[in-house]
Each structure stands twice: as structure tokens, then as C-alpha cells.
CSV table of C-alpha atoms in Angstrom, one decimal:
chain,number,residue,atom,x,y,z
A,1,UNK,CA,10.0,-6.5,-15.2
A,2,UNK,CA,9.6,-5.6,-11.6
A,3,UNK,CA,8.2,-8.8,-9.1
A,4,UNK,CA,7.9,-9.1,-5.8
A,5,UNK,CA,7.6,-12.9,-4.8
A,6,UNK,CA,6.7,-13.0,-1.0
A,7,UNK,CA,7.1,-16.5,0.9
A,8,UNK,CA,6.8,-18.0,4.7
A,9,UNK,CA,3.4,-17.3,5.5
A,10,UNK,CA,1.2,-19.9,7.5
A,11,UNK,CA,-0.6,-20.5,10.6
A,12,UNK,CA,0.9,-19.7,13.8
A,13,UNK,CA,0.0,-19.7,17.8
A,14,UNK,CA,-0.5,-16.4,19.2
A,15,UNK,CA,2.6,-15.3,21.2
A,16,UNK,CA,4.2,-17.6,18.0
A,17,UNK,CA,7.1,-15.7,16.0
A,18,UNK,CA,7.4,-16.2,12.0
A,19,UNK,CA,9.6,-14.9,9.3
A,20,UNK,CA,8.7,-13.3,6.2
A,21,UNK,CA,10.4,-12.6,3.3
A,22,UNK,CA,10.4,-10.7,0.1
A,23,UNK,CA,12.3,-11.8,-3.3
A,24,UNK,CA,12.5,-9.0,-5.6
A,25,UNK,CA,14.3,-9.2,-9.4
A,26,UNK,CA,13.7,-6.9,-12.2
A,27,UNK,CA,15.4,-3.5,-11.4
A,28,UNK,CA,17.9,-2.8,-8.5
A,29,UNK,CA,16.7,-3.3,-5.3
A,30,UNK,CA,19.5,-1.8,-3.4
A,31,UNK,CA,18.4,1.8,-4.4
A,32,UNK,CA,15.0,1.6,-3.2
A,33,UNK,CA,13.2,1.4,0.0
A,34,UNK,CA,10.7,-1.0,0.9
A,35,UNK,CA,7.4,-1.3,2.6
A,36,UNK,CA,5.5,-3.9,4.2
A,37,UNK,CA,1.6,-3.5,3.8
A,38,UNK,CA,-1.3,-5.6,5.2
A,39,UNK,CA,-4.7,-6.4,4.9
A,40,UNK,CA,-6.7,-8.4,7.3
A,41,UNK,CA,-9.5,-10.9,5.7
A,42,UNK,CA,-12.0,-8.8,4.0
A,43,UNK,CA,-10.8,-5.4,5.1
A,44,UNK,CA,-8.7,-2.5,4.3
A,45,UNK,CA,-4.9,-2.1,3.6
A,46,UNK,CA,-2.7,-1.3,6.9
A,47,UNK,CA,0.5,-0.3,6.0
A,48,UNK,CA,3.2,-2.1,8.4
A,49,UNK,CA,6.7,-0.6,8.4
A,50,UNK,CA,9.5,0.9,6.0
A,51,UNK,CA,13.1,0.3,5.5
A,52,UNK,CA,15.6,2.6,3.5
A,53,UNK,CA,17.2,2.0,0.5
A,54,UNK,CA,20.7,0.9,2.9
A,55,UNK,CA,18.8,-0.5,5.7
A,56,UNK,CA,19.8,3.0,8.0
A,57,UNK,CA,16.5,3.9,8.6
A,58,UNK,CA,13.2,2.0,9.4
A,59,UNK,CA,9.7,3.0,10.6
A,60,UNK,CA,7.3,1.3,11.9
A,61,UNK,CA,2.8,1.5,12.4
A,62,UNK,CA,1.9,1.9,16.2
A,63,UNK,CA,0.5,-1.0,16.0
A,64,UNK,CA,3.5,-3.3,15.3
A,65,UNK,CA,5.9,-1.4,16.8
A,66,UNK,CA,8.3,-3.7,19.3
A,67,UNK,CA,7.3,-6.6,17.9
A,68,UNK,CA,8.0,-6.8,14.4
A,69,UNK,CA,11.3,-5.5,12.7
A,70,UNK,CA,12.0,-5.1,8.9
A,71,UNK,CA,15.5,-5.8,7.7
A,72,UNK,CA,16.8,-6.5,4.7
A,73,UNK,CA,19.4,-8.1,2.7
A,74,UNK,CA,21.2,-6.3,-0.7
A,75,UNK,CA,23.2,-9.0,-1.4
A,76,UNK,CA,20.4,-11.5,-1.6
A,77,UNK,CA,18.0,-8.7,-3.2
A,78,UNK,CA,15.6,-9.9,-0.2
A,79,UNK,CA,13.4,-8.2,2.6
A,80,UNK,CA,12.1,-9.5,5.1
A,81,UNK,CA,9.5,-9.0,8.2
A,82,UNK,CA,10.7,-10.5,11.6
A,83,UNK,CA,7.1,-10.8,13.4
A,84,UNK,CA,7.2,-11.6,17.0
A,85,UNK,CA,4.7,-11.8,20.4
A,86,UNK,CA,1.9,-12.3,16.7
A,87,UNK,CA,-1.7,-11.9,18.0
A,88,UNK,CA,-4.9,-12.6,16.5
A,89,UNK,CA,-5.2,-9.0,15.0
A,90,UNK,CA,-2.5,-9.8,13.0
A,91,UNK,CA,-4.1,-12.3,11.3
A,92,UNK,CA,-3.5,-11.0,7.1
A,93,UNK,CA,-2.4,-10.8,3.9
A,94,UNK,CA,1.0,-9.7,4.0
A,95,UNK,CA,2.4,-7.9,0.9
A,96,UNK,CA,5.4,-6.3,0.6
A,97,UNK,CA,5.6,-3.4,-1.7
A,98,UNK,CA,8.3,-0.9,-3.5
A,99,UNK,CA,8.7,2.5,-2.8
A,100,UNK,CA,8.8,4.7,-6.1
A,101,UNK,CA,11.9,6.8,-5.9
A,102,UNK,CA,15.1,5.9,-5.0
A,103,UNK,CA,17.8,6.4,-2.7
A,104,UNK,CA,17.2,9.2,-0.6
A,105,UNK,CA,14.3,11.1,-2.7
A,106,UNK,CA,11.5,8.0,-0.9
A,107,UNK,CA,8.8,9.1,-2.2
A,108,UNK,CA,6.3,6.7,0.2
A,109,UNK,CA,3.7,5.3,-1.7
A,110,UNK,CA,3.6,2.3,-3.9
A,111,UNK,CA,4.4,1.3,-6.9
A,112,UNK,CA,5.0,-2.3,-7.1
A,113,UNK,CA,3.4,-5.2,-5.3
A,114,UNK,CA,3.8,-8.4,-4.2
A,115,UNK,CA,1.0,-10.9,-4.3
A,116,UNK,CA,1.2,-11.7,-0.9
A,117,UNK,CA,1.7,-14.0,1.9
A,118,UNK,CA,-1.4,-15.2,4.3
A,119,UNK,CA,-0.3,-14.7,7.9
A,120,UNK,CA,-3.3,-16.8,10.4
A,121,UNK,CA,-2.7,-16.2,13.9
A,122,UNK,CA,-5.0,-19.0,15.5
A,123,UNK,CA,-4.7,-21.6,18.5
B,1,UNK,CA,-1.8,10.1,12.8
B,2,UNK,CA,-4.2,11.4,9.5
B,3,UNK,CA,-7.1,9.6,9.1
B,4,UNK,CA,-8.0,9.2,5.5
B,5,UNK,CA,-12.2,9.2,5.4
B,6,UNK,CA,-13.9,7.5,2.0
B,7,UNK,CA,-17.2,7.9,0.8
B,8,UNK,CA,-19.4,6.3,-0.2
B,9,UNK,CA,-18.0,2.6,1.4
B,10,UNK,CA,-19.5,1.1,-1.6
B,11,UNK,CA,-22.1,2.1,-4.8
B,12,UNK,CA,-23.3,0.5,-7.7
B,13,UNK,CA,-23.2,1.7,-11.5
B,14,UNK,CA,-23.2,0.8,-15.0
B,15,UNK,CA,-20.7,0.6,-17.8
B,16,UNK,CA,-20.1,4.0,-19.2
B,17,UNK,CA,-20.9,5.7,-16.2
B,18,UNK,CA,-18.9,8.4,-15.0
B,19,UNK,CA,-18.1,8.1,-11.1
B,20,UNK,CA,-16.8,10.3,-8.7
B,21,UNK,CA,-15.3,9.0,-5.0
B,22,UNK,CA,-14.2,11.2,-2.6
B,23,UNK,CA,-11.2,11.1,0.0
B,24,UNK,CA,-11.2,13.6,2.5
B,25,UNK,CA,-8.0,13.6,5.1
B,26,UNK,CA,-7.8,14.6,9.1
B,27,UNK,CA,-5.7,17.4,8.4
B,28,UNK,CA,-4.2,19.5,5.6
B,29,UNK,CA,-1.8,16.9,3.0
B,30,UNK,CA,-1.3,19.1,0.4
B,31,UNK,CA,-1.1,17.1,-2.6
B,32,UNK,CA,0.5,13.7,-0.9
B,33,UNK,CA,-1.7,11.5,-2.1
B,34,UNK,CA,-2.3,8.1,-3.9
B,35,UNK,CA,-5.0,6.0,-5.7
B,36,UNK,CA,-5.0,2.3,-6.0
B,37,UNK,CA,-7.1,-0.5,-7.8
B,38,UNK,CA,-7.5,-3.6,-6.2
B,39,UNK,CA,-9.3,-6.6,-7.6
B,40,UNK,CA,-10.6,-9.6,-5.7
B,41,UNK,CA,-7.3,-12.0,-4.6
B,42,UNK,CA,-5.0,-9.7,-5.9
B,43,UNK,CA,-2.5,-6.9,-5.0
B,44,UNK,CA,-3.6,-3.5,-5.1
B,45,UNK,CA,-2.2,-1.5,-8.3
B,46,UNK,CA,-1.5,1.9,-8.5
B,47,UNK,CA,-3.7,4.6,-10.4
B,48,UNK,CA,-3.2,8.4,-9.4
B,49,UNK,CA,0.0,9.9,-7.6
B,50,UNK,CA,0.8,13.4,-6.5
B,51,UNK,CA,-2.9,13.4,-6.0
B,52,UNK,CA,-3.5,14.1,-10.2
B,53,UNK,CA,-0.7,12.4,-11.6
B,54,UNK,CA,-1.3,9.3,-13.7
B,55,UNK,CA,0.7,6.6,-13.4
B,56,UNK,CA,2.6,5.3,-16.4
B,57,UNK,CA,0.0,2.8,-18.0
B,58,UNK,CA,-3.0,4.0,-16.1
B,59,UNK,CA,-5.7,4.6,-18.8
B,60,UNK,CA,-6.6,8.2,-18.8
B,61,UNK,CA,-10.4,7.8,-18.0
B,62,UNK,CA,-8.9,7.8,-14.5
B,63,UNK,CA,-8.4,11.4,-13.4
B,64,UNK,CA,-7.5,12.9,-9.6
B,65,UNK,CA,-7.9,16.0,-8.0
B,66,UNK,CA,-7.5,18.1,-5.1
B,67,UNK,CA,-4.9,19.0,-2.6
B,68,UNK,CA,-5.3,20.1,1.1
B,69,UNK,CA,-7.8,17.9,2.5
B,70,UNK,CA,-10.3,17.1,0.2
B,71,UNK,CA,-9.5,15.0,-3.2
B,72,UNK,CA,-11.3,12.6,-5.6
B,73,UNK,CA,-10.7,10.1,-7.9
B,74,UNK,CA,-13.2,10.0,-11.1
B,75,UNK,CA,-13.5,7.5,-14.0
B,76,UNK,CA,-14.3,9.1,-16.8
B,77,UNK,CA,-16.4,6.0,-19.0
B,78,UNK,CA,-16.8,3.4,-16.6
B,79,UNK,CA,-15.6,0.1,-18.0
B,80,UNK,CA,-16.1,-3.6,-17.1
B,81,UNK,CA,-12.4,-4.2,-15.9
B,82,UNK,CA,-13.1,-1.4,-13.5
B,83,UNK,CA,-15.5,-2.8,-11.6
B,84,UNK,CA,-13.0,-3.3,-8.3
B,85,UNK,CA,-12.2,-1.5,-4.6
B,86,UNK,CA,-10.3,1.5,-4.7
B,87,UNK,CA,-8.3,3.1,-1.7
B,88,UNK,CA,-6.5,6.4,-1.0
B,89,UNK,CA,-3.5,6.7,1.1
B,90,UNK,CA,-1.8,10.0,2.2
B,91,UNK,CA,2.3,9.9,2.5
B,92,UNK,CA,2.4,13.7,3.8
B,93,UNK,CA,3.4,12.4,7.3
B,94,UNK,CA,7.4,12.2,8.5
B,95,UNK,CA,8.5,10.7,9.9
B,96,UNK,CA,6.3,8.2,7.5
B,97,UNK,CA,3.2,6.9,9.4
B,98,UNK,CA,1.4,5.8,6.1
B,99,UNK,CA,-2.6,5.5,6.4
B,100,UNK,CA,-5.2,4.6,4.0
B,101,UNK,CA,-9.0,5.2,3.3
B,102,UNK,CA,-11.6,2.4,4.1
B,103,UNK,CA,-11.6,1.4,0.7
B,104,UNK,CA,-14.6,2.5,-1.8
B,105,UNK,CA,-16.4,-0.7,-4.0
B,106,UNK,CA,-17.3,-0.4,-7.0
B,107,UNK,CA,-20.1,-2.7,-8.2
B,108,UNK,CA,-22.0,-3.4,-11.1
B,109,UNK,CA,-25.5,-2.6,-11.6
């Protein structure tokens, strides 16, 4: 079965960097891409950026854009969220989520989640 | 980027109701759009792609419709386990700039 384990959340400084990352088992994560999505205590779901199946492509929300950068690692079956310059507004539950089709056909919605890592951006 | 516009934010009802919530989009998505379930503390699961397609396992009281800019997710027989928040999220965009609705609760009455 398809899981998502998400790990290295915590409480950071803002201006603070942290590293997030995404283990994933039960079908064959090299032939799908991957999203981060967030939600911010007691609001809605943001969604955060995308990488491609082989890591040649990745998008990003306005709002993250420069500071955070999605990468991943096929060999490790691992993806991870580089977060940098972090401000209170990104203060969230991180998830990270797969993308339903493979390869090239991204499809870019969501059919698997994570449970989620609690980013707190506080001084 | 589409803004994604839910209504009502939140409503109560009873078990075996049937409920309607609506999801209307900025601009024209033609049929890229998704449902989700989310319960308290957990991750959101999804319902309804293609706008009226059921995911594999979904229990077919839930039912979507629509295309363009106006859709709606219905559940046909309300029951307990449905009692959660549900969101819409267009994927029409591309390059991808993925948005979601504000999230519609569901609450028991």
C-alpha cells in the first residue's frame, strides 16, 4: 500500500532554514511526480510546489517562490522541501502528496497523502 | 491565478440528509477539478476527480458535477463518518499554479 511518511518538522526562527523530507514505499516513486501541500493552523490547504517524475521540472506557489526548493531523490525513494529566509506565515502543516498519473501524463491533483509535518516559525 | 470560491463556509445537517456544496472558479476550468475529505488531525483524502469521477473506494453517495466554472459536490444519504471539511481544488492551470476552495464544514445537527 501507498504511504507517505513525512519527517523534520519543528520550531524554527524566522529568517531560520529547515529541511523537510518525504519517505514514500508502496508503488514506484520514480514514475510519479510529487507535490508539497500546506495548511496553516486552522485554515485551508495551500498547495506549495511540484517536482516531476525525473526531477526536470518544478513549480512553485508565489508565495514560496525563491525561498523554498523541492528536490528529490529516486534512489532513496525520498522528497524533500528545502525551506529558507521561513517567516511566520509559513507557520503549517506540511504534507507532501502524490500526483496521480505517471511520468509525463501529471495529472495535478492528489491522490495520496502524507500525515504531515508541523512547521512553527516563532522567535 | 483561479480563485476557487466555496459556499456555504460551514452548515449543519442530520444523518440521511442529502447535501449539496457548491464550488464556483475565477475563470472557466472545464472539468479540472477535485474533491477532498478531510477529518480533524488528518490528511485530506480524495473523493471526486475529473470533476464527476469517483475515486476508487469512494462510496457512491458522493456524486460531482459541473464543468466550466460552476461545480458541486453532493452526498447522497448523509452519514456519520461524513461529518468532516471538504475542499475543491482546480488543476486547469499550466504551468501548474494549484489553488483550492476555503474549505466547506460539515457539522452535525
Amino acid at each position: 500500500q501507498v504511504q507517505l511518511v513525512e519527517s523534520g518538522g519543528g520550531v524554527v526562527q524566522p529568517g531560520g532554514s529547515l529541511r523537510l523530507s518525504c519517505a514514500a514505499s508502496g508503488f514506484t516513486f520514480s514514475s510519479y511526480g510529487m507535490h508539497w501541500v500546506r495548511q496553516a493552523p486552522g485554515k485551508g490547504l495551500e498547495w506549495v510546489a511540484f517536482i516531476r517524475y525525473d526531477g526536470s521540472n518544478k513549480y512553485y506557489a508565489d508565495s514560496v517562490k525563491g525561498r523554498f526548493t523541492i528536490s528529490r531523490d529516486n534512489s532513496k525513494n525520498t522528497l524533500y522541501l528545502q525551506m529558507n529566509s521561513l517567516r511566520a506565515e509559513d507557520t503549517a502543516v506540511y504534507y507532501c502528496a502524490k500526483d496521480s498519473r505517471p511520468h509525463e501524463a501529471a495529472s495535478y491533483y492528489f491522490d495520496y497523502w502524507g500525515q504531515g509535518t508541523l512547521v512553527t516559525v516563532s522567535s | 491565478a483561479i480563485r476557487m470560491t466555496q459556499s456555504p463556509s460551514s452548515f449543519s445537517a442530520s444523518t440521511g440528509d442529502r447535501v449539496t456544496i457548491t464550488c464556483r472558479a475565477s475563470q472557466g476550468i472545464s472539468s479540472y477539478l477535485a474533491w477532498y475529505q478531510q477529518k480533524p488531525g488528518k490528511a485530506p483524502k480524495l473523493l471526486i476527480y475529473a470533476a464527476s469521477t469517483l475515486q476508487s473506494g469512494v462510496p457512491s453517495r458522493f456524486s460531482g458535477s459541473g464543468s466550466g466554472t460552476d461545480f458541486t459536490l453532493t452526498i447522497s444519504c448523509l452519514q456519520s463518518e461524513d461529518f468532516a471539511t471538504y475542499y475543491c481544488q482546480q488543476y486547469y492551470s499550466y504551468p501548474p499554479v494549484l489553488t483550492f476552495g476555503g474549505g466547506t464544514k460539515v457539522e452535525i445537527k
